[in-house]
Amino acid sequence: MPYLGSEEVVKELRRALSNPNVQADRLRYKNYITKVIRYMTQGLDVSALFMDMVKASATVDIVQKKLVYLYMCTYASDKPDLALLAINTLRKDCADPNPMVRGLALRNMCNFRMPGMTEYIEQPIVAGLRDKASYVRRVAVLGCAKMHSLQPNTEIDGTIVNELYALLRDPDPVVVVNCLRALEEILKDEGGVVINKPIAHHLLNRMKDLDSWAQSEVLTFLLRYRPRSDDELFDILSLLDAFLLSSHAHVAVATLRLFLHLASAHPTVQADALLRTSAPLLATCGAASRELRFAGLCHVQQVMRSQPGLFGTHYKRFFCGYSEPSYIKFRKMEILVELVNDENVALVLEELRSYCTDVSPELAQAAIAAIGRIARTYSEKCLDILTGLLGLKQDHITSAVIQTFRDLVWFCPQSTAAVCQTVGACVDSPQDSEGKQALLWLLGEHGDQISSAPYVMEGYIDGLKTELSSAVKMELLTAAVKMFLCRPAETQDMLGRLLHYCIEEESDVCVRDRALLYYRLLQRGVEETRKVVTGPKSDPSMSVLTGRQEEPISEWDSTFNTLGPLAGCDLCPQTAATSAADQPSYDAEEEISLSLGPPLSHETFEKMWLDLETLHRQTLGFPRPRAAPDTLQAALQLVKIQTLAFTPGDTVPWKAYIYTRSTETLILAELLQGDQQAPGSDESLVVSVKQQPVNHMLLNLFFFFFALYDISLLTSTCMLQ
């Protein structure tokens, strides 16, 4: 929206710029030009002054030329006809004796984003590539990339590409780096700039002449070169050795990445490079910039995947500062957990304990979770700290401690007795859904060791009508059934009330289905229920493997010094070390789209199905229901089973291909009637499971759906509906 009175301001400025007396006074004339630029940056439309500003470019004052060129680049697209006058002025300036004027004119002329600009800027750019002044050559090299971006679909000019490759040996280091950038942009569809042996050796010898950012960029380009012999390899590593200890973090990290890439067949050299670069990485973790500090911590975590003890003696460098942002504190706590050993465990636990009372609930819960991870190795010391935290009687702390207890019991069965004793003595109950689920899991799984378990669970059952979380309700159902199996006398009444409410009054379908499953399961008998609900117990004398297993450096070196470590994953854009020939033939980020028609023919589908290994075969106790395929399909969907295909009803043997899935498990199965391989199964259905891996709990539920639900009854219900 233009300013009020903008027309009067523009008229006043036009009168002043066209006044001969003002033009004669250079200082006043320059001040009015400065006013035009000021109004332009404030949002005032001063494009009507274009002709007057073009005339103002005819001066020897470099500052005034810069101001006028800025104005031209801003309004050239709005005034394409008048912009041609500006182009002629700039072309004249490209032949000025002053190299600063030549470079300035060429740079601004390349910034014009107008159709048909290529024919005007091509000749000045080619002349600039051969200019004696290094500043003009720098601008001309980047102008080649800008010219290509104006018409990216046109054929690449081989003459300009050859000129840029020749300028890689320019005496000016900035021109060399600009050539690499321009060639990468122009040749990106062909894989980018090619780094052969002469170019690689030349760039390595020029490294000392470059500034830090140029060094980092050249090191990235050198990832594309692979030495042809070990002698050449070690000569290159000798040239790069000094840059491992660079005072600039980005140079040291880029050099380390190149070291790891080149020495992939020499693990000893890689380990030595990691050791030498540990000091710059530690310095980065203490940098003044928060963003740089976070990047350093992420890369330290990545290095620790292969060298867990590399930073063990510097664990205090990862203690959190009070004023640090939470995302840095989270990373530091993750590193501290990995650095714990017998010598520093007491100090690390004391430090983490102080974070548990932080004003940020998320940070406090993360600290408690970190103590829980350490407890897998040092159970006794950590249990004392976690038990003491329960005495603070703060909801978020209580919830985090209960969740940590659940994970600890699962990982370390030998700590079950101590955890159950602490949970039994705990008066406060968690208020959030995650904490409630953890407590209910403990009560159901180890209710026989917690004396107050039935009474705590009864409180949750009495307050079920006010509970909003479906996950808590389903966990309560499972815990109540498990409690009934170990303490039936105390749990029978409350379990009946719970099942009655969930079946008759609960509106959530998932909760109701879970309750129906347990109800019909209990009808089959306690022992049958025990087989399904309670899995095999862990051996208390056994524990999980502690400590991180060392990974080969090749697992993560391709993502080092990229955005991959910062995102907390190993997926990153295509690295510079991959050539166009190594590119996959598909786009990893291509969106999934639907296609018309089946992707497989009937014969191909059946062949692929027969190639799958049959993992389990079971004969069901009822024949195939005589119902239409649509009715049978609707009946199976009631029990979360989907159909892939049916054979016609009069076909012998009759087949149905079905599947069911959970979050991480897919079960493929085949229903068959008239199977000659299973004796006595001429009338009964036979189910064959075909998919691997299979979650055994889901597999049992899969068969119980068939065993408990008479499909004939289900199909009758569907026909009535």
XYZ file of C-alpha atoms in Angstrom, residues 132-549:
418
model
C 43.014 -8.551 -16.531
C 41.412 -7.520 -13.233
C 40.654 -10.395 -10.869
C 37.529 -8.656 -9.527
C 35.980 -8.566 -12.985
C 36.823 -12.250 -13.537
C 35.163 -13.174 -10.220
C 31.977 -11.388 -11.257
C 32.035 -12.823 -14.782
C 32.392 -16.406 -13.531
C 29.336 -16.061 -11.314
C 27.562 -14.298 -14.170
C 27.878 -17.503 -16.224
C 25.771 -19.329 -13.650
C 23.244 -16.478 -13.551
C 22.995 -16.482 -17.328
C 22.333 -20.227 -17.316
C 19.604 -19.807 -14.673
C 17.753 -17.372 -16.955
C 17.294 -20.147 -19.557
C 17.921 -23.452 -17.764
C 16.371 -25.591 -20.525
C 18.625 -24.360 -23.307
C 21.653 -26.268 -24.542
C 24.799 -25.726 -22.504
C 27.390 -23.555 -24.235
C 30.527 -25.690 -24.489
C 32.730 -22.628 -25.011
C 31.795 -21.130 -21.668
C 32.236 -24.478 -19.914
C 35.731 -24.825 -21.359
C 36.565 -21.278 -20.321
C 35.466 -22.037 -16.753
C 37.516 -25.229 -16.601
C 40.538 -23.253 -17.834
C 39.992 -20.626 -15.140
C 40.380 -23.310 -12.446
C 44.092 -22.524 -12.783
C 43.556 -18.776 -12.346
C 46.078 -17.130 -9.980
C 43.242 -15.579 -7.956
C 41.881 -18.145 -5.425
C 38.409 -16.600 -5.364
C 38.112 -17.039 -9.134
C 38.983 -20.729 -8.724
C 36.252 -21.325 -6.140
C 33.723 -19.322 -8.127
C 34.480 -21.493 -11.158
C 33.681 -24.613 -9.149
C 30.396 -23.100 -8.008
C 29.436 -21.971 -11.516
C 30.318 -25.297 -13.136
C 28.331 -27.154 -10.483
C 25.276 -25.027 -11.253
C 25.595 -25.224 -15.028
C 26.355 -28.967 -15.162
C 24.012 -30.113 -12.377
C 21.882 -32.142 -14.822
C 25.028 -33.966 -15.949
C 26.303 -34.726 -12.444
C 28.125 -31.491 -11.684
C 31.755 -30.519 -12.111
C 34.144 -33.382 -12.891
C 37.156 -33.677 -10.570
C 39.951 -35.595 -12.280
C 43.513 -36.165 -11.119
C 45.078 -32.903 -12.445
C 42.225 -30.795 -11.068
C 42.294 -32.576 -7.702
C 46.037 -32.142 -7.268
C 45.845 -28.494 -8.343
C 43.080 -27.778 -5.817
C 45.020 -29.519 -3.042
C 48.091 -27.407 -3.756
C 46.002 -24.206 -3.707
C 44.277 -24.988 -0.396
C 46.593 -22.741 1.653
C 45.738 -19.732 -0.526
C 41.980 -20.032 0.083
C 39.950 -18.547 2.894
C 38.163 -20.843 5.358
C 34.831 -20.974 3.537
C 36.516 -21.660 0.206
C 38.592 -24.423 1.826
C 35.434 -26.048 3.145
C 33.819 -25.929 -0.286
C 36.867 -27.316 -2.097
C 37.101 -30.179 0.407
C 33.511 -31.073 -0.403
C 34.245 -31.138 -4.142
C 37.307 -33.339 -3.546
C 34.997 -36.088 -2.247
C 34.364 -36.906 -5.898
C 37.935 -37.943 -6.547
C 39.228 -41.420 -5.757
C 43.048 -41.905 -5.700
C 44.327 -44.612 -8.000
C 47.026 -46.006 -5.674
C 47.929 -46.095 -2.000
C 50.961 -43.906 -2.638
C 48.773 -41.195 -4.135
C 46.288 -41.652 -1.290
C 48.841 -41.092 1.434
C 50.331 -38.113 -0.428
C 46.876 -36.518 -0.435
C 46.326 -37.306 3.231
C 49.692 -35.741 4.055
C 48.632 -32.519 2.344
C 45.336 -32.521 4.259
C 46.820 -33.430 7.626
C 47.350 -29.843 8.748
C 43.713 -28.935 8.101
C 42.457 -31.508 10.644
C 43.540 -29.104 13.383
C 42.195 -25.971 11.699
C 40.921 -23.251 14.001
C 37.793 -23.081 11.854
C 35.373 -25.837 12.820
C 33.815 -26.206 9.375
C 37.220 -26.735 7.776
C 38.264 -29.348 10.343
C 34.988 -31.252 9.971
C 35.089 -31.105 6.158
C 38.694 -32.374 6.230
C 37.705 -35.212 8.562
C 34.908 -36.238 6.238
C 37.330 -36.328 3.305
C 39.801 -38.336 5.407
C 37.145 -40.899 6.309
C 36.023 -41.132 2.693
C 39.480 -41.573 1.184
C 40.778 -43.948 3.885
C 37.740 -46.243 3.856
C 40.053 -49.238 3.315
C 42.363 -48.209 6.178
C 40.509 -48.322 9.530
C 43.651 -47.404 11.472
C 44.018 -44.162 9.523
C 40.351 -43.367 10.101
C 40.663 -43.949 13.854
C 43.738 -41.712 14.005
C 41.902 -38.965 12.102
C 38.987 -39.140 14.532
C 41.374 -38.878 17.474
C 43.136 -35.829 16.035
C 39.846 -34.076 15.249
C 38.396 -34.613 18.725
C 39.851 -31.312 19.957
C 38.190 -29.146 17.245
C 34.893 -30.983 17.793
C 35.064 -30.341 21.540
C 35.839 -26.694 20.870
C 32.772 -26.513 18.645
C 30.623 -27.917 21.461
C 31.645 -24.912 23.567
C 31.260 -22.279 20.857
C 29.511 -19.015 21.590
C 26.961 -19.603 18.827
C 24.144 -21.890 19.974
C 23.561 -23.197 16.491
C 27.230 -24.102 16.065
C 27.224 -25.718 19.506
C 24.257 -27.886 18.580
C 25.867 -28.940 15.293
C 29.041 -29.889 17.167
C 27.102 -32.014 19.660
C 25.284 -33.831 16.858
C 28.560 -34.680 15.139
C 30.112 -35.811 18.429
C 27.209 -38.227 18.810
C 27.861 -39.540 15.332
C 31.571 -40.091 16.011
C 30.735 -41.908 19.248
C 28.880 -44.553 17.256
C 32.272 -45.906 16.187
C 34.489 -44.548 18.987
C 32.365 -44.633 22.199
C 35.282 -43.884 24.493
C 36.855 -41.114 22.434
C 35.413 -38.334 24.598
C 35.265 -40.289 27.868
C 37.828 -38.144 29.676
C 36.053 -34.943 28.651
C 32.611 -35.834 30.034
C 32.436 -32.615 32.072
C 32.413 -30.631 28.834
C 28.903 -31.997 28.286
C 27.418 -30.787 31.560
C 24.503 -28.454 30.852
C 24.729 -24.729 31.426
C 21.876 -22.907 33.110
C 21.230 -20.491 30.240
C 21.534 -23.059 27.449
C 18.413 -23.781 25.358
C 16.619 -27.050 25.943
C 17.554 -28.603 22.575
C 21.239 -28.373 23.515
C 20.598 -29.790 26.985
C 18.764 -32.776 25.503
C 21.725 -33.586 23.268
C 24.206 -33.215 26.100
C 22.241 -35.606 28.312
C 22.168 -38.192 25.532
C 25.951 -37.933 25.249
C 26.445 -38.145 29.016
C 24.563 -41.443 29.125
C 26.973 -42.876 26.550
C 30.038 -41.647 28.445
C 29.187 -43.210 31.828
C 31.762 -45.609 33.275
C 32.806 -46.879 36.702
C 34.943 -43.818 37.386
C 32.488 -41.046 36.563
C 29.090 -42.648 37.242
C 28.679 -40.901 40.610
C 29.380 -37.422 39.219
C 27.236 -37.945 36.122
C 24.287 -39.196 38.197
C 24.610 -36.256 40.569
C 24.588 -33.876 37.614
C 21.552 -35.539 36.052
C 19.805 -35.505 39.405
C 20.071 -31.725 39.511
C 18.354 -31.517 36.111
C 15.373 -33.535 37.401
C 14.072 -30.496 39.291
C 14.395 -28.113 36.348
C 11.572 -25.662 35.769
C 10.983 -27.234 32.360
C 8.908 -30.429 32.750
C 10.212 -31.785 29.424
C 13.829 -31.345 30.528
C 13.157 -32.891 33.934
C 11.499 -35.929 32.358
C 14.376 -36.306 29.886
C 16.854 -36.286 32.785
C 14.862 -38.972 34.586
C 14.795 -41.076 31.423
C 18.574 -40.662 31.143
C 19.002 -41.933 34.712
C 16.797 -44.876 33.770
C 19.082 -45.755 30.868
C 22.105 -45.654 33.149
C 20.184 -47.864 35.602
C 20.412 -50.753 33.169
C 24.078 -50.966 34.168
C 24.153 -49.338 37.629
C 20.758 -50.343 38.997
C 21.292 -49.831 42.719
C 22.633 -46.277 42.534
C 19.963 -45.153 40.089
C 17.081 -46.752 42.014
C 18.012 -44.750 45.095
C 17.866 -41.523 43.091
C 14.574 -42.415 41.369
C 12.981 -43.419 44.679
C 14.011 -40.113 46.205
C 12.432 -38.219 43.302
C 9.045 -39.768 44.104
C 9.176 -37.944 47.415
C 8.995 -34.584 45.617
C 5.316 -35.324 44.821
C 5.265 -33.442 41.512
C 3.030 -34.884 38.826
C 5.440 -34.735 35.881
C 8.289 -36.191 37.958
C 6.129 -39.006 39.342
C 4.928 -39.891 35.846
C 8.459 -39.946 34.412
C 9.769 -42.087 37.291
C 6.957 -44.637 36.876
C 7.641 -44.861 33.130
C 11.340 -45.330 33.877
C 10.506 -48.124 36.339
C 8.457 -49.879 33.677
C 11.300 -49.740 31.155
C 13.839 -50.809 33.774
C 11.820 -53.881 34.765
C 11.466 -54.823 31.130
C 15.189 -54.462 30.414
C 16.558 -55.697 33.752
C 14.345 -58.393 35.334
C 16.711 -58.665 38.327
C 15.547 -55.218 39.509
C 11.878 -56.233 39.580
C 11.703 -56.813 43.351
C 13.161 -53.406 44.220
C 10.908 -51.618 41.730
C 7.779 -53.409 42.962
C 8.622 -52.513 46.552
C 9.020 -48.847 45.592
C 5.819 -48.772 43.542
C 3.902 -50.447 46.342
C 5.028 -47.788 48.801
C 4.259 -44.910 46.414
C 1.221 -42.924 47.540
C 0.863 -40.558 44.572
C -0.429 -41.799 41.239
C 0.498 -40.244 37.880
C -2.069 -37.968 36.276
C -1.078 -38.074 32.595
C -1.994 -40.924 30.265
C 1.587 -42.155 29.690
C 2.218 -42.409 33.413
C -1.082 -44.180 34.015
C -0.323 -46.731 31.319
C 3.105 -47.414 32.816
C 1.671 -47.892 36.321
C -1.115 -50.156 35.070
C 1.415 -52.255 33.147
C 3.457 -52.722 36.311
C 0.356 -53.621 38.331
C -0.805 -56.144 35.763
C 2.580 -57.691 34.999
C 3.844 -57.893 38.589
C 0.661 -57.635 40.628
C 1.618 -60.700 42.638
C 4.618 -58.779 44.056
C 2.781 -55.515 44.811
C 0.504 -55.949 47.813
C -1.643 -52.890 47.101
C -2.058 -53.611 43.393
C -5.781 -54.615 43.436
C -6.744 -51.568 45.482
C -4.854 -49.163 43.240
C -6.438 -50.738 40.174
C -9.896 -50.545 41.731
C -9.480 -46.782 41.999
C -8.876 -46.575 38.251
C -11.887 -48.795 37.538
C -14.148 -46.653 39.730
C -13.032 -43.533 37.843
C -13.352 -45.094 34.405
C -16.303 -42.917 33.389
C -14.192 -39.779 33.718
C -11.161 -41.224 31.896
C -10.644 -39.674 28.455
C -7.736 -41.693 27.114
C -8.622 -44.842 25.166
C -5.062 -46.119 25.569
C -5.413 -46.015 29.358
C -8.703 -47.900 29.182
C -7.235 -50.663 27.025
C -4.186 -50.927 29.293
C -6.546 -51.134 32.272
C -8.418 -54.021 30.623
C -5.208 -55.946 30.005
C -3.860 -55.251 33.491
C -7.147 -56.307 35.119
C -7.182 -59.628 33.247
C -3.563 -60.307 34.207
C -4.336 -59.408 37.819
C -7.290 -61.786 37.792
C -5.047 -64.636 36.633
C -2.665 -64.201 39.592
C -5.069 -62.881 42.302
C -8.576 -63.995 41.295
C -10.304 -63.605 44.666
C -9.456 -59.914 44.989
C -10.008 -59.032 41.338
C -13.064 -61.007 40.200
C -15.691 -58.447 41.180
C -13.893 -55.405 39.792
C -13.044 -57.238 36.554
C -16.715 -58.050 36.046
C -17.691 -54.422 36.549
C -14.958 -53.309 34.177
C -15.972 -55.699 31.382
C -19.654 -54.837 31.800
C -18.995 -51.121 31.468
C -16.645 -51.451 28.488
C -18.996 -53.775 26.593
C -22.339 -52.131 27.387
C -21.573 -48.433 27.864
C -18.196 -47.628 26.283
C -18.454 -45.643 23.042
C -14.900 -46.235 21.838
C -14.912 -49.144 19.396
C -11.333 -50.211 20.120
C -11.962 -50.423 23.862
C -15.201 -52.316 23.315
C -13.503 -54.804 20.970
C -10.723 -55.379 23.490
C -13.283 -56.017 26.236
C -15.224 -58.433 24.024
C -12.018 -60.283 23.218
C -11.155 -60.778 26.888
C -14.738 -61.675 27.782
C -14.956 -64.416 25.163
C -11.441 -65.490 25.955
C -12.364 -65.976 29.611
C -15.353 -68.036 28.504
C -12.906 -70.512 27.007
C -11.267 -71.062 30.380
C -8.544 -69.624 32.580
C -5.765 -71.732 31.114
C -6.599 -70.749 27.552
C -6.674 -67.121 28.652
C -3.335 -67.472 30.403
C -1.710 -68.830 27.239
C -2.772 -65.778 25.260
C -2.493 -62.939 27.778
C 0.625 -63.875 29.743
C 3.709 -64.571 27.708
C 6.815 -66.429 28.877
C 8.564 -64.905 31.890
C 12.091 -63.555 31.615
C 14.939 -65.176 33.468
C 15.798 -62.779 36.349
C 19.425 -63.873 36.212
C 19.756 -62.517 32.678
C 20.060 -58.906 31.649
C 20.303 -56.969 28.421
C 23.591 -56.149 26.784
C 24.774 -52.760 28.028
C 26.769 -50.214 26.149
C 26.645 -49.253 22.508
C 28.083 -51.703 20.041
